[in-house]
Short mmCIF file of C-alpha atoms in Angstrom, two decimals:
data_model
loop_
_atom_site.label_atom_id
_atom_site.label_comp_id
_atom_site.label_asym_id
_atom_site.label_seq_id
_atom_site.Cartn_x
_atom_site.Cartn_y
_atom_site.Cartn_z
CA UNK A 479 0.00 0.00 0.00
CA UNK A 480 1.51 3.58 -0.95
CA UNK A 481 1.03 6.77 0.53
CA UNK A 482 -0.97 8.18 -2.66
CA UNK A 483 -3.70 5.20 -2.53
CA UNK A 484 -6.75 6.98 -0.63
CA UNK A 485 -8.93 5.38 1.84
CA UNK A 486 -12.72 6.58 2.27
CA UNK A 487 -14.46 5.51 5.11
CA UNK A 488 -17.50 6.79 7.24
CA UNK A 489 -18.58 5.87 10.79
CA UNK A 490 -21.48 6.25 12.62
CA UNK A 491 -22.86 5.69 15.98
CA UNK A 492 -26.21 5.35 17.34
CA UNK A 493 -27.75 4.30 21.14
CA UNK A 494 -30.14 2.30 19.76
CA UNK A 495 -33.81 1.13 21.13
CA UNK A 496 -33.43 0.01 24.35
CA UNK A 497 -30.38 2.88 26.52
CA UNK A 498 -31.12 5.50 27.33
CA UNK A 499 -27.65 6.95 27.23
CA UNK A 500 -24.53 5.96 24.31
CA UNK A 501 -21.44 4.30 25.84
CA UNK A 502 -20.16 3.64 22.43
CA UNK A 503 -16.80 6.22 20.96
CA UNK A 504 -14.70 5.89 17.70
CA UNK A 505 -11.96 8.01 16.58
CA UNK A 506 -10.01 8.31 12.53
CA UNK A 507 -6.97 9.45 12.94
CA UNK A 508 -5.42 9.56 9.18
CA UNK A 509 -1.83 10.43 9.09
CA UNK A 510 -1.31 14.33 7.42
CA UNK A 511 1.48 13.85 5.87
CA UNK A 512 3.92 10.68 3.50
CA UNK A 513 6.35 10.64 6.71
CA UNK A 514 3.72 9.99 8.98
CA UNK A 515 2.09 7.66 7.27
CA UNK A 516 5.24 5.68 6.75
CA UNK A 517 6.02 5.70 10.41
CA UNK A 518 2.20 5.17 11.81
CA UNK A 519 -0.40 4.71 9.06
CA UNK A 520 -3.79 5.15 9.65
CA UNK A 521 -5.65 4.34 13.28
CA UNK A 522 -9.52 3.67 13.42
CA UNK A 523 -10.47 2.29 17.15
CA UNK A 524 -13.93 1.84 18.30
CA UNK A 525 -14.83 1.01 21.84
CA UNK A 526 -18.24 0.40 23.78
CA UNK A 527 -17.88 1.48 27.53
CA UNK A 528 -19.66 -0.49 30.01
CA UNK A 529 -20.68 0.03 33.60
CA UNK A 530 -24.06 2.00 33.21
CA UNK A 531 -24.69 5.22 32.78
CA UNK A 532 -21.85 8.35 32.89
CA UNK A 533 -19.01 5.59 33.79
CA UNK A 534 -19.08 3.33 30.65
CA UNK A 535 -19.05 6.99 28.66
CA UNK A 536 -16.39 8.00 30.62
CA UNK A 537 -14.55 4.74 30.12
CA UNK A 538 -14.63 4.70 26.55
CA UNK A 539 -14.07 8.43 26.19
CA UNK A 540 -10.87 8.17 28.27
CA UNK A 541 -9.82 4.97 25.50
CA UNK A 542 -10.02 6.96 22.50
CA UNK A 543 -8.55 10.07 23.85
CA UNK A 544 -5.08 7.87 25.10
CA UNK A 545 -5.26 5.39 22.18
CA UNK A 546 -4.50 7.75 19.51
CA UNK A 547 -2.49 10.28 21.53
CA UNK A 548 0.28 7.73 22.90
CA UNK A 549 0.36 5.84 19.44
CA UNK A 550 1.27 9.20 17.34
CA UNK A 551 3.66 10.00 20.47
CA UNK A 552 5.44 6.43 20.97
CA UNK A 553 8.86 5.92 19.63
CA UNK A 554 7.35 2.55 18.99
CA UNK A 555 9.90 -0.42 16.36
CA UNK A 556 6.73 -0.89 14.53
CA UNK A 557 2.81 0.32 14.08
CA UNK A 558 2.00 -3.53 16.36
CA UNK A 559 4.00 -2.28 19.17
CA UNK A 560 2.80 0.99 19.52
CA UNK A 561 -0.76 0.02 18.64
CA UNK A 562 -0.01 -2.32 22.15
CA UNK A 563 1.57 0.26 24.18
CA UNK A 564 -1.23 2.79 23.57
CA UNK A 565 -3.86 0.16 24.32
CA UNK A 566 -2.28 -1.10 27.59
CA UNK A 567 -2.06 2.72 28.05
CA UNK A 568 -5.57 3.40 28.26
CA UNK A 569 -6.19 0.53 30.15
CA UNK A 570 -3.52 2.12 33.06
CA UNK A 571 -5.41 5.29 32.41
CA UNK A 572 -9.65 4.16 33.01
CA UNK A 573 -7.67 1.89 36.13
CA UNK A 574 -6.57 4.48 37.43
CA UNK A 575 -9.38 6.87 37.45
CA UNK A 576 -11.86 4.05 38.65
CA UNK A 577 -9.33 3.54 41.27
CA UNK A 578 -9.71 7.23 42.26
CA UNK A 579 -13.68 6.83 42.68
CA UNK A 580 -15.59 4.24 44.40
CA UNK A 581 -18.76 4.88 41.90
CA UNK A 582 -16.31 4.11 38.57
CA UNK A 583 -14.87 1.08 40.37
CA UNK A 584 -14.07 -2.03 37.90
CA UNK A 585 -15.79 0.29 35.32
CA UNK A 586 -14.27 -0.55 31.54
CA UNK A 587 -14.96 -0.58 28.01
CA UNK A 588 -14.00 -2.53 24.52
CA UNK A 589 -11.49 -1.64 21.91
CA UNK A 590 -10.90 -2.59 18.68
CA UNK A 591 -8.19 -0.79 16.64
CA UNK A 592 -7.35 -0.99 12.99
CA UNK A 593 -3.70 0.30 11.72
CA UNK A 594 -3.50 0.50 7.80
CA UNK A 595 0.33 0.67 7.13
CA UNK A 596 2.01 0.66 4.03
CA UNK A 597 3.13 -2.83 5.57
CA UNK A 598 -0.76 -3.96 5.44
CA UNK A 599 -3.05 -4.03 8.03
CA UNK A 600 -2.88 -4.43 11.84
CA UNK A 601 -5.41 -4.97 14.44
CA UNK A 602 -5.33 -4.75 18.56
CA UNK A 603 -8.17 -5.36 20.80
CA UNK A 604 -9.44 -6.15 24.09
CA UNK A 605 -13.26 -7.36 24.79
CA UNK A 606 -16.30 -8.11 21.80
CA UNK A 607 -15.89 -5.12 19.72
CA UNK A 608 -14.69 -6.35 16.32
CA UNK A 609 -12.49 -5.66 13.05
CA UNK A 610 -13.53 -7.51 9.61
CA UNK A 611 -12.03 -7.19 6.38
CA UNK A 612 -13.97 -7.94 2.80
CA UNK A 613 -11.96 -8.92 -0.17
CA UNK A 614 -14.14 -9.68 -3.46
CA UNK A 615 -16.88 -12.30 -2.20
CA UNK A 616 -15.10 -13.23 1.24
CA UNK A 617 -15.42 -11.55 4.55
CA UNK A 618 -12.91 -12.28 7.59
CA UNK A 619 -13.39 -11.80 10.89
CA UNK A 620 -9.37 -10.47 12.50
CA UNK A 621 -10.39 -10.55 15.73
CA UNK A 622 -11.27 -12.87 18.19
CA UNK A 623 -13.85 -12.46 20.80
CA UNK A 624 -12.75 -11.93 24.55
CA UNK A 625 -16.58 -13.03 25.81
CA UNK A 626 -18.22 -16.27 27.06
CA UNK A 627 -20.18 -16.75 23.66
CA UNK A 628 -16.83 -16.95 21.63
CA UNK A 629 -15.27 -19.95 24.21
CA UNK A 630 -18.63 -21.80 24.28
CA UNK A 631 -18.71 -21.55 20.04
CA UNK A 632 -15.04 -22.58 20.27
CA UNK A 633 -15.50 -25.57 22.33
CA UNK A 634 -18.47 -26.64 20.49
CA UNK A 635 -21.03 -26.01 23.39
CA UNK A 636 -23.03 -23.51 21.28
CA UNK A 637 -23.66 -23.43 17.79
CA UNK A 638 -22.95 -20.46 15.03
CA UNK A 639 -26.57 -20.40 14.43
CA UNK A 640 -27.82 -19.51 17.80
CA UNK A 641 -24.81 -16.96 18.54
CA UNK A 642 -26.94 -13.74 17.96
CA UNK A 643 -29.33 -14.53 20.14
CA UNK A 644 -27.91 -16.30 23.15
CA UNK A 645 -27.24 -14.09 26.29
CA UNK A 646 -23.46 -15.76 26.82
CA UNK A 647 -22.89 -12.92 24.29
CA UNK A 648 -23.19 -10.36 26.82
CA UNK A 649 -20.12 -11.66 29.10
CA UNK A 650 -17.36 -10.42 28.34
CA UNK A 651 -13.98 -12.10 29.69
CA UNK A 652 -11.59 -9.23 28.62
CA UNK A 653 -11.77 -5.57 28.76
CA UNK A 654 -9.97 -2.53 29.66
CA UNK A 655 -9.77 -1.03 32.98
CA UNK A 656 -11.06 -3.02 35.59
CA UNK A 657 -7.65 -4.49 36.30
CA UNK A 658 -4.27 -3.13 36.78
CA UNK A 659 -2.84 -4.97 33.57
CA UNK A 660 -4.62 -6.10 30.58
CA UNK A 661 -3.68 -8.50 27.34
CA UNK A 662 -3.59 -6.90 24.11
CA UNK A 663 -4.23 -9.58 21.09
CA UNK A 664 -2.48 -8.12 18.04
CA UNK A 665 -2.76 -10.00 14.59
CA UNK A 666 -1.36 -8.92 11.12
CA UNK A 667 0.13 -7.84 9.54
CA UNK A 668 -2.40 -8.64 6.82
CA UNK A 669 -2.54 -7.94 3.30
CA UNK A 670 -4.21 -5.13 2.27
CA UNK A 671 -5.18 -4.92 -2.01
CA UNK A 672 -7.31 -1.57 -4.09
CA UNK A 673 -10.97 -2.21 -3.11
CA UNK A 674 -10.43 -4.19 0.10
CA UNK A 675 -13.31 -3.10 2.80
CA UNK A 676 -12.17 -3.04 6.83
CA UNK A 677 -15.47 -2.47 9.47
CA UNK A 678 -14.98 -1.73 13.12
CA UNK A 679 -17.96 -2.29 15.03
CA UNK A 680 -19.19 -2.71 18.73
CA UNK A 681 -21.44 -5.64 19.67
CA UNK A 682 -24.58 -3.72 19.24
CA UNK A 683 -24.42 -4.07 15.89
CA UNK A 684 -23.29 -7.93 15.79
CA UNK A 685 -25.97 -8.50 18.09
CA UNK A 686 -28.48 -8.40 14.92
CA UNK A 687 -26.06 -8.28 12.07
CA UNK A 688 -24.65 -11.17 10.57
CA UNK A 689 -21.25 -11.36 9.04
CA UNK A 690 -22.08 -11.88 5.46
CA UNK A 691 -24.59 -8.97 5.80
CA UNK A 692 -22.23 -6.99 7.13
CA UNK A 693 -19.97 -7.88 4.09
CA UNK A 694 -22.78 -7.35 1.39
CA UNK A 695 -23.61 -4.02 2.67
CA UNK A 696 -19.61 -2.53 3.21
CA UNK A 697 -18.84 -4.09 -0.06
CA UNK A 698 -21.22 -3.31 -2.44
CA UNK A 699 -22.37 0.13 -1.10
CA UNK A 700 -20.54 3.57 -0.28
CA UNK A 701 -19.20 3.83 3.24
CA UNK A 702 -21.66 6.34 4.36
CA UNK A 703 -24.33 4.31 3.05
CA UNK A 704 -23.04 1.49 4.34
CA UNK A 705 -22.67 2.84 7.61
CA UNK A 706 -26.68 4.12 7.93
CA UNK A 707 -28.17 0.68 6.60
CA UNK A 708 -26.18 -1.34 9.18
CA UNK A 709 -26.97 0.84 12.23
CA UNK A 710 -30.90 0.59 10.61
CA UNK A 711 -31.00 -2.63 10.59
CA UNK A 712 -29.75 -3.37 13.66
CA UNK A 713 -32.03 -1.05 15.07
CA UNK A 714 -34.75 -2.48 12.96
CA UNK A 715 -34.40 -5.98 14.50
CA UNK A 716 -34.44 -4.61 18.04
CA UNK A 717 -31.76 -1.91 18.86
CA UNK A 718 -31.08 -3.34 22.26
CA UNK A 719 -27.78 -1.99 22.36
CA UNK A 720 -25.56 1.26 21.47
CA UNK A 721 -24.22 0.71 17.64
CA UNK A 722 -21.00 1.97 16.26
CA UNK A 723 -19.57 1.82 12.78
CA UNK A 724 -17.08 2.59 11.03
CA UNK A 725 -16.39 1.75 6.85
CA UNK A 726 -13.12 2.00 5.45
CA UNK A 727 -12.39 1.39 1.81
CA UNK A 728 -9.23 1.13 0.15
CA UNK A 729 -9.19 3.10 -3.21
CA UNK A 730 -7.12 2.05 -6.47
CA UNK A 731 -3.27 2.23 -7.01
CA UNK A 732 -2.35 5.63 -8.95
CA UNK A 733 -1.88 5.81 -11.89
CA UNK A 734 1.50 4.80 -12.80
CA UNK A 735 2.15 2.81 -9.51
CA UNK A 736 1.92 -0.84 -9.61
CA UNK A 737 2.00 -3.70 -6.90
CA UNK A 738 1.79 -7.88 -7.14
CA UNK A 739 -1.99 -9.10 -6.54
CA UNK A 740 -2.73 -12.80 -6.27
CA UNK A 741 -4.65 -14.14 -9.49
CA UNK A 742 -8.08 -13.50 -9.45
CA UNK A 743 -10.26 -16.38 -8.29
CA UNK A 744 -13.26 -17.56 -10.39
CA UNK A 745 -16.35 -16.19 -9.27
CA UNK A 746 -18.06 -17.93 -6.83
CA UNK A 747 -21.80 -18.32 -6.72
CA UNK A 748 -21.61 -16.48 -3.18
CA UNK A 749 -19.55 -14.00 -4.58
CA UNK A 750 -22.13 -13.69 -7.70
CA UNK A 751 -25.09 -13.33 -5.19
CA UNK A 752 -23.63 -10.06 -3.70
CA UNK A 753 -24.20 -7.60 -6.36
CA UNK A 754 -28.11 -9.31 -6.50
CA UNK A 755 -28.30 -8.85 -2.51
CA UNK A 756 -26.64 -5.24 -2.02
CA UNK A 757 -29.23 -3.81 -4.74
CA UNK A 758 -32.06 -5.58 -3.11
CA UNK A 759 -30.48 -3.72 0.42
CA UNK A 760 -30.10 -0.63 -1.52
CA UNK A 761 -33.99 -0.54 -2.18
CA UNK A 762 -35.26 -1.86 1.00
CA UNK A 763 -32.87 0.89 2.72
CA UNK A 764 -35.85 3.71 1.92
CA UNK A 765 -38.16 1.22 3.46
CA UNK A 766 -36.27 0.47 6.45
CA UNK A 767 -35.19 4.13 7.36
CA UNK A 768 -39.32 4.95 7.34
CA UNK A 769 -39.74 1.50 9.64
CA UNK A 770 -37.45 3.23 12.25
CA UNK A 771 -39.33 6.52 12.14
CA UNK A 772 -42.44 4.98 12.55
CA UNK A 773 -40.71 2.85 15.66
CA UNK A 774 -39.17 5.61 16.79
CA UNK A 775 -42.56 7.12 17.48
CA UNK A 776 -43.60 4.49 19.23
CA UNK A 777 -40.92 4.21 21.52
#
């Protein structure tokens, strides 16, 4: 990836149906400049802040106001080890002021944070918040989730089927602040190739999202569209969490510039099925943002 290949994304967050207040923050932070760039890339983070009412907001807030700050600032080998650094950062900070007040004790939030370096793609993050990335008919899931759904899935006591709906999903096993010291899981770095699609996302929208709509819509549709059709939908099948998005898309090489891409695979009749899907989304999209309204009122 060069400095002169753009990426367009959009994000969007939304409390949803059922809270009353929105624990959910993202930040963009693209780099200004080629030096920059080369050094840090571009950080997207989401996180979803949890311990009811102002402490979850306050716990989130305080993640991507460090995250960002101490990754531009650290004198880090790589992007990976300042992307850990600033995490385990914010997790000292949201410790220590929960440590400072008996009302934000143990309080803590998500985070899910996506580098794009000219190196490819890098991803850290602590708790059920989540980073995909679409490639042609294929979506991929870089993250693994810290909560009691994911370990039952992965020992085979719960099946992919009834994952949206079961309430292990709401136990999380991993997140920053409660404790003194926290694990960061990094992956990458992974490839990154001209029209590749990355989402961030909290668990609100996961919660009535599934993966391969999540890859229809980023894929086929602008970002900002993209963006307003998950967090309807979500909201559409129940809202009953905060919802955070965000939609990065990798633009074409300049003109002039060329890179190695694998062979392109045969279509797949998945892959064909998008195109047929995202326009039916496109047109039910006017329906669906009335169907809120019309909720909303209800509400």
């Amino acid at each position: 990836m060069h400095w002169e290949q753009q990426v367009q994304y959009a994000s969007l967050t939304d409390v949803g149906f059922r809270r009353r207040n929105n624990e959910d923050q993202y930040a963009v932070h693209l780099s200004p400049d080629r030096e920059t760039w080369s050094r840090y890339g571009h950080l997207f983070v989401v996180a979803d802040g949890m311990g009811g009412h102002a402490v979850g907001e306050l716990a989130s807030k305080i993640a991507i106001d460090t995250i960002p700050h101490i990754f531009f600032k650290h004198r880090a080998r790589d992007a990976a080890e300042g992307l850990k650094a600033a995490i385990e950062a914010a997790n000292a900070a949201i410790h220590g002021r929960g440590s400072q007040n008996f009302d934000f004790n143990r309080m803590g939030t998500t985070c899910a944070a996506l580098v794009l370096t000219p190196n490819g793609a890098i991803t850290g993050h602590v708790g059920d918040s989540r980073v995909y990335r679409i490639r042609g008919g294929r979506i991929d899931l870089l993250t693994q989730d810290h909560s009691l759904q994911w370990e039952l899935e992965r020992r085979g006591r719960l099946q992919p089927e009834h994952v949206i709906l079961n309430e292990a999903r709401h136990i999380i096993t991993r997140s920053l602040g409660p404790e003194e010291s926290v694990e960061v899981d990094l992956t990458g770095p992974h490839t990154i190739w001209p029209g590749d699609v990355f989402v961030l996302c909290s668990d609100g929208l996961t919660a009535h999202v599934s993966d391969e709509e999540i890859g229809i819509l980023a894929r086929e549709l602008p970002p900002k569209e993209a963006c307003r059709l998950l967090v309807h939908l979500a909201n559409l099948r129940g809202g009953s969490d905060n919802i955070t998005v965000i939609v990065a898309r990798v633009g074409e090489m300049p003109s002039g510039v060329s890179i190695e891409q694998p062979a392109a695979a045969a279509p797949t009749r998945e892959a064909a099925s998008w195109k047929l899907l995202a326009v039916y989304w496109g047109l039910a999209g006017l329906f669906v943002a009335g169907a809120v309204l019309i909720l909303m009122g209800r509400v």
